CSV table of C-alpha atoms in Angstrom, one decimal:
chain,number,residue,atom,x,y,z
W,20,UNK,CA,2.2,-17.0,9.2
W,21,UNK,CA,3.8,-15.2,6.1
W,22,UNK,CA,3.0,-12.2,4.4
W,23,UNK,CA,2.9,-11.3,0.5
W,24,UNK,CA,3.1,-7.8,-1.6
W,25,UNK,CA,1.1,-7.4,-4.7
W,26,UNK,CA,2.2,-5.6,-7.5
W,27,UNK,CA,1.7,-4.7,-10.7
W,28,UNK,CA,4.8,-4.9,-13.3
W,29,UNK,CA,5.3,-3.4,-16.2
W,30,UNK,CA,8.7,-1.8,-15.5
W,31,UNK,CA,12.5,-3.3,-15.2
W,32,UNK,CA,13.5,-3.2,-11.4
W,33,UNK,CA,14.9,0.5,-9.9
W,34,UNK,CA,17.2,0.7,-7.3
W,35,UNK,CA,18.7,3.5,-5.4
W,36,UNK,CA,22.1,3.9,-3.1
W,37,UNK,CA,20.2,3.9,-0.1
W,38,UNK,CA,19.4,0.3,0.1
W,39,UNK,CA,21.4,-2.9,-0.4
W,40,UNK,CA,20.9,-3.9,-4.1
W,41,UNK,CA,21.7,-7.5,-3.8
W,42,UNK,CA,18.8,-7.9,-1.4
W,43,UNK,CA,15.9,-5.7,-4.0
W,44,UNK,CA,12.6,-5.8,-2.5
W,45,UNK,CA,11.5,-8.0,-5.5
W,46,UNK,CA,14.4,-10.3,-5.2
W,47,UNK,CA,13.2,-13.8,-4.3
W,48,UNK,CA,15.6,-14.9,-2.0
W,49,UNK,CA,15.3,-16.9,1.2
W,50,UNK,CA,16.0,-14.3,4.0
W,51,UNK,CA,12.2,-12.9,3.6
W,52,UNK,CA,9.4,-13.2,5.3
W,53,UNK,CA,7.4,-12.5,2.6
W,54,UNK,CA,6.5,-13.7,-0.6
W,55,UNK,CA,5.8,-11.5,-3.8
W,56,UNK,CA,3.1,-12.0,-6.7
W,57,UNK,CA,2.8,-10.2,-9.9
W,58,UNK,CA,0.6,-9.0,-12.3
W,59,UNK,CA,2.4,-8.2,-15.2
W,60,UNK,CA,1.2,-5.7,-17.9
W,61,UNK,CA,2.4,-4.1,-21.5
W,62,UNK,CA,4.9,-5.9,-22.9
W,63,UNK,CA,7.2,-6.2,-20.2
W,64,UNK,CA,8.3,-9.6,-19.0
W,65,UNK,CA,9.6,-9.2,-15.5
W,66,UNK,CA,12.7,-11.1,-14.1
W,67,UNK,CA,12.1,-14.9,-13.2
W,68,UNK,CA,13.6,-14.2,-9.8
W,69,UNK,CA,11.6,-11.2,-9.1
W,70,UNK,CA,8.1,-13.1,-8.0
W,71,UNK,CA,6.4,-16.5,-6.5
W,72,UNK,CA,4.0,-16.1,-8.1
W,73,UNK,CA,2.6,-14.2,-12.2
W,74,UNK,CA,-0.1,-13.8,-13.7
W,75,UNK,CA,-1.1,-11.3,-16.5
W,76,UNK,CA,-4.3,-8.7,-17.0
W,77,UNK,CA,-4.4,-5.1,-17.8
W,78,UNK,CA,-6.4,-2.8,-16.1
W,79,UNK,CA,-5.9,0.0,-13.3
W,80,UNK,CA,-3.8,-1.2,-10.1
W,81,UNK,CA,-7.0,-1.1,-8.1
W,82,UNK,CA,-9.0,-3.0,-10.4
W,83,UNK,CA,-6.1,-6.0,-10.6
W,84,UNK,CA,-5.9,-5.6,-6.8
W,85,UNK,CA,-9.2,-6.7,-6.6
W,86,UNK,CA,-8.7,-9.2,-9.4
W,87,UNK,CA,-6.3,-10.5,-7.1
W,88,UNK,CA,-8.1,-10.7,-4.0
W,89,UNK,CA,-10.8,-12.5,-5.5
W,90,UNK,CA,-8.5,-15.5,-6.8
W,91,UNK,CA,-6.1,-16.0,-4.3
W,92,UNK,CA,-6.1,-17.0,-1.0
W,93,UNK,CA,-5.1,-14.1,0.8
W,94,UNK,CA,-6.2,-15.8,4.3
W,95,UNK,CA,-2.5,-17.4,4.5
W,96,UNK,CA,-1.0,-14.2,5.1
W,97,UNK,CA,-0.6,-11.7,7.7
W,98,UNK,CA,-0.4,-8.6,6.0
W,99,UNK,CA,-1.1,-8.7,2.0
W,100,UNK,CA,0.7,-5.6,1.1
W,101,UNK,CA,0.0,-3.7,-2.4
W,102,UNK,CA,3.1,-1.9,-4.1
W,103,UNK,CA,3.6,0.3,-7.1
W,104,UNK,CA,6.4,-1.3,-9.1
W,105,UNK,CA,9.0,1.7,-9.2
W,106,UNK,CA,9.3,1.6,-5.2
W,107,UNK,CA,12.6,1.4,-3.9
W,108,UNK,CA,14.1,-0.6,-0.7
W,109,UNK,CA,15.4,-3.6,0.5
W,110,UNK,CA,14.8,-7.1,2.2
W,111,UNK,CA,16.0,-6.3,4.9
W,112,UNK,CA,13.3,-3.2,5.7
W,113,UNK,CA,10.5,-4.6,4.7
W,114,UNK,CA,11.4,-7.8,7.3
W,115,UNK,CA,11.9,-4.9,9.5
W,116,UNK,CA,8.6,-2.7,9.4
W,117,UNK,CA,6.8,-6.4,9.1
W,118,UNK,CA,7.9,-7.3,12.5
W,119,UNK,CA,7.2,-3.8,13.8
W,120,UNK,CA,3.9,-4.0,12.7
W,121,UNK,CA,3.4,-7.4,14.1
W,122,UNK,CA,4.6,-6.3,17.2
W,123,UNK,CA,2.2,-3.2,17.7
W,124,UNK,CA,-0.3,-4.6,16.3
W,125,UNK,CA,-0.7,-2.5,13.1
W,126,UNK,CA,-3.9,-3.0,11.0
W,127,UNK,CA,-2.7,-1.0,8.3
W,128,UNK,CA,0.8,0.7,7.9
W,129,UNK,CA,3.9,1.6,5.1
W,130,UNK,CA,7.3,2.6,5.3
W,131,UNK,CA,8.2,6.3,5.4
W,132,UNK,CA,9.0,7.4,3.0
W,133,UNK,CA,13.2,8.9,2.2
W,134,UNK,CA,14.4,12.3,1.7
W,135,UNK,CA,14.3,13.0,-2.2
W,136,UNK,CA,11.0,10.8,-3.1
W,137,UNK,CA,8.4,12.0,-4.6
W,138,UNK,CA,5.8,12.7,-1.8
W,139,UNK,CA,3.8,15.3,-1.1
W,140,UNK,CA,2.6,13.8,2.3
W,141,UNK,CA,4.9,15.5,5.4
W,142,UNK,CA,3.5,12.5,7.8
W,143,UNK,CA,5.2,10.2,5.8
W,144,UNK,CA,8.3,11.3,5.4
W,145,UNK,CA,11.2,9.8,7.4
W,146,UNK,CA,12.1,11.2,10.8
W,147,UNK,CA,15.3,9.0,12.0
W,148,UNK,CA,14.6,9.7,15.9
W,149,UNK,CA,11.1,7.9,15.3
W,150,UNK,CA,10.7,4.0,15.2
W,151,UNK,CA,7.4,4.2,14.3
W,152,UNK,CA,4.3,7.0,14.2
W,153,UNK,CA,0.6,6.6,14.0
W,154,UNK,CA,-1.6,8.3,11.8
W,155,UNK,CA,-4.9,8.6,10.3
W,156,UNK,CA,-3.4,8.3,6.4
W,157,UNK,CA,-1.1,6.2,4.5
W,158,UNK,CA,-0.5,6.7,0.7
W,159,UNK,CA,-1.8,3.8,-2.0
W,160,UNK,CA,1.5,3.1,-3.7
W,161,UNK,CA,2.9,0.8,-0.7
W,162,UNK,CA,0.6,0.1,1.5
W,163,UNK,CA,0.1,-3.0,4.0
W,164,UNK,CA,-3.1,-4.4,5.1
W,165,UNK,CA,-3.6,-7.1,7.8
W,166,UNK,CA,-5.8,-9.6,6.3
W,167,UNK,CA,-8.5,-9.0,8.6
W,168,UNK,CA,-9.1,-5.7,7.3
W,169,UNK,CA,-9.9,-7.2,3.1
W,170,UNK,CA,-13.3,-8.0,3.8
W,171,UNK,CA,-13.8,-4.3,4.3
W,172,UNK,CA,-12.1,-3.1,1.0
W,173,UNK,CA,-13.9,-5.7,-1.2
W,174,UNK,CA,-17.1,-4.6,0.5
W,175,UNK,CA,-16.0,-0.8,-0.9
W,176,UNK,CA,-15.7,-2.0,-4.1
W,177,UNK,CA,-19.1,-3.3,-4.5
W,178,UNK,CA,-19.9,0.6,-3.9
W,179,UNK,CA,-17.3,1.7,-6.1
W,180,UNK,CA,-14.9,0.8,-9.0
W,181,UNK,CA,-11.6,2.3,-7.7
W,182,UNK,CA,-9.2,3.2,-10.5
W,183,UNK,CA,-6.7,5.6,-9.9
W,184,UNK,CA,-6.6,5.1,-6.5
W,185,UNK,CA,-6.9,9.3,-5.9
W,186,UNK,CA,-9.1,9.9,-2.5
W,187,UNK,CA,-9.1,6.1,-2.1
W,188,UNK,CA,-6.6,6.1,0.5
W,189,UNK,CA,-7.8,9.6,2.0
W,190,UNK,CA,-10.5,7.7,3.5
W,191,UNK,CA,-9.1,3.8,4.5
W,192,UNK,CA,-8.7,5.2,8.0
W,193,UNK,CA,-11.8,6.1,8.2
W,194,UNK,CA,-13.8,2.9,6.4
W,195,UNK,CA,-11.9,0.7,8.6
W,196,UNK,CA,-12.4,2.5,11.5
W,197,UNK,CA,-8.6,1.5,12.4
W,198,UNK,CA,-5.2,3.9,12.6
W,199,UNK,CA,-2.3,4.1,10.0
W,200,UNK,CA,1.5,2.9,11.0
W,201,UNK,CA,4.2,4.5,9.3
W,202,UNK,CA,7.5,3.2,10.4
W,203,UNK,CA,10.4,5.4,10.2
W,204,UNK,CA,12.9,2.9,11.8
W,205,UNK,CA,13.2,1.7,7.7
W,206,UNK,CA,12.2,3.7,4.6
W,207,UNK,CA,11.0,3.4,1.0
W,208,UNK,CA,12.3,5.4,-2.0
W,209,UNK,CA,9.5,6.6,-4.6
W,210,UNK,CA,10.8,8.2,-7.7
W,211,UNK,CA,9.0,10.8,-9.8
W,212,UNK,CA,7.5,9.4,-13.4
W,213,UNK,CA,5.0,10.7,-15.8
W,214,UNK,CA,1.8,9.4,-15.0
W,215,UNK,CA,0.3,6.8,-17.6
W,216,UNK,CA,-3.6,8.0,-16.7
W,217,UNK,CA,-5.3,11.5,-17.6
W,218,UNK,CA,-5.1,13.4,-14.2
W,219,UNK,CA,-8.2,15.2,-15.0
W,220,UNK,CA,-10.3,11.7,-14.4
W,221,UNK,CA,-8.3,10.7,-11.4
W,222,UNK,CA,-9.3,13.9,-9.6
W,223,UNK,CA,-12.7,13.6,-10.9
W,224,UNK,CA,-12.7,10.8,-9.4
W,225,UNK,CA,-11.5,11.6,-6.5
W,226,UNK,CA,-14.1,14.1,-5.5
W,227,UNK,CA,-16.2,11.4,-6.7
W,228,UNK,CA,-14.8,9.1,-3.8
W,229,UNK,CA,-14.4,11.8,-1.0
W,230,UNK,CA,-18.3,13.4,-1.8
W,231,UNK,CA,-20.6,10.4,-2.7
W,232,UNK,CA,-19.1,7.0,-2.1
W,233,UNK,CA,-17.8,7.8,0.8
W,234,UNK,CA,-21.1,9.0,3.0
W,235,UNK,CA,-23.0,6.0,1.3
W,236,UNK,CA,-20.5,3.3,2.3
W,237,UNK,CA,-20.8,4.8,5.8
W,238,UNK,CA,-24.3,4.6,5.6
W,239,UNK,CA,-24.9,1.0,4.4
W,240,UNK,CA,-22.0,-0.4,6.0
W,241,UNK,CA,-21.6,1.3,9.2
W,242,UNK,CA,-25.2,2.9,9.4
W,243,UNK,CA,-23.7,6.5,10.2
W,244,UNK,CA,-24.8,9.4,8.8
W,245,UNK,CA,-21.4,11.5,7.4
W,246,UNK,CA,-21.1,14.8,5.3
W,247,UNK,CA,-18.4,14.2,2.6
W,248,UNK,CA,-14.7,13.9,3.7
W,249,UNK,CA,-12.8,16.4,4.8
W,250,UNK,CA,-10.6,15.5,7.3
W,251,UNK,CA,-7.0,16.7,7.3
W,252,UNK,CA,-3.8,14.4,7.4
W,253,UNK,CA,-3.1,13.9,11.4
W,254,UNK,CA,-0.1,12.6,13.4
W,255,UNK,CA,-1.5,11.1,16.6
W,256,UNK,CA,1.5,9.7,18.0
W,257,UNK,CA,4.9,9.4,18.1
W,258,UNK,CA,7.2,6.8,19.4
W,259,UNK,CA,10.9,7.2,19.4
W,260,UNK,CA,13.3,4.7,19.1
W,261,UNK,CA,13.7,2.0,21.5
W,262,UNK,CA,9.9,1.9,22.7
């Protein structure tokens, strides 16, 4: 079974000397096992031999995600993964942390993340003695899902309208009730940029997400009682290469 990334475009491709630049993450060539889809937005037209598969709306990433969902069969694939369009790697590491996660059986998981992106999240950052870690967070801008685990995050969205994404992915581990991969064996570059949305409204609605939606999706869909989120980022475990 094949896998797919979604992503929204409105940017010309980035690359970065870490990763092989004749085999860009976008690049539609054979030697994947994956496909890409594309939602492009502003002006920008993106490169015929960058996607599978285009179509065009505007609106926040998490809005079109769930556009997305909702009109395409995502049941073909394995892991439907869901990537800001200024992330940086290669063929060749996604193949990679796609077989890892395959292999350990990885409901959720990303790529760590290289030394010089811009992350704030220390449990994401690459550690080249690990192969992979497990954790209880993974950050919205390249994150894999395995296709069972969809059914949960459109059932979120009937509780809440995620925009920004801010406190969305605080809480996936804990909505899903399943773990976070984040394979170090391969990395992911993420460059700083302005940010197109007013930061004010994505922590607004962030607290929004972390203090209300939050204990009410536990409620109706798990029937638990919970206080608002607060748990920290936590490394469980570690695995170093060769395991």
């Amino acid at each position: 079974m094949s896998n797919i990334i979604f992503s929204p475009v409105g940017i010309p491709l980035n690359f970065h000397d870490a990763y092989d630049k004749v085999n860009h993450w976008r690049y539609t060539k054979p030697n994947r096992n994956y496909q890409t889809v594309v939602c492009k937005y502003n002006d920008y037209e993106p490169d015929t031999n960058t996607y599978d598969y285009i179509f065009e709306k505007t609106g926040y990433k998490w809005n079109l995600v769930k556009h997305f969902l909702e009109m395409f069969d995502y049941n073909k694939y394995e892991y439907i993964g869901f990537w800001d369009d200024d992330l940086v790697t290669d063929i060749q590491s996604v193949n990679r942390a796609l077989e890892i996660a395959t292999e350990k059986n990885m409901k959720m998981f990303q790529l760590s993340t290289i030394a010089g992106s811009d992350s704030t999240h220390r449990i994401l950052h690459q550690r080249q003695e690990l192969k992979y870690s497990i954790t209880n967070f993974n950050e919205g801008m390249g994150q894999f899902f395995h296709r069972t685990m969809i059914p949960i995050l459109l059932e979120f969205f009937q509780y809440h309208e995620v925009k920004s994404g801010w406190g969305f992915d605080l809480i996936l581990s804990a909505i899903t009730k399943e773990k976070c991969g984040v394979i170090h064996e391969v990395s992911m570059y993420h460059p700083g940029k302005v940010s197109y949305y007013d930061k004010s409204e994505a922590f607004s609605e962030m607290y929004k997400i972390l203090q209300d939606v939050y204990p009410k999706f536990m409620k109706g869909y798990h029937n638990e009682d919970v206080g608002a989120y607060g748990e920290p980022q936590t490394e469980y475990e570690i695995t170093f290469r060769g395991i």
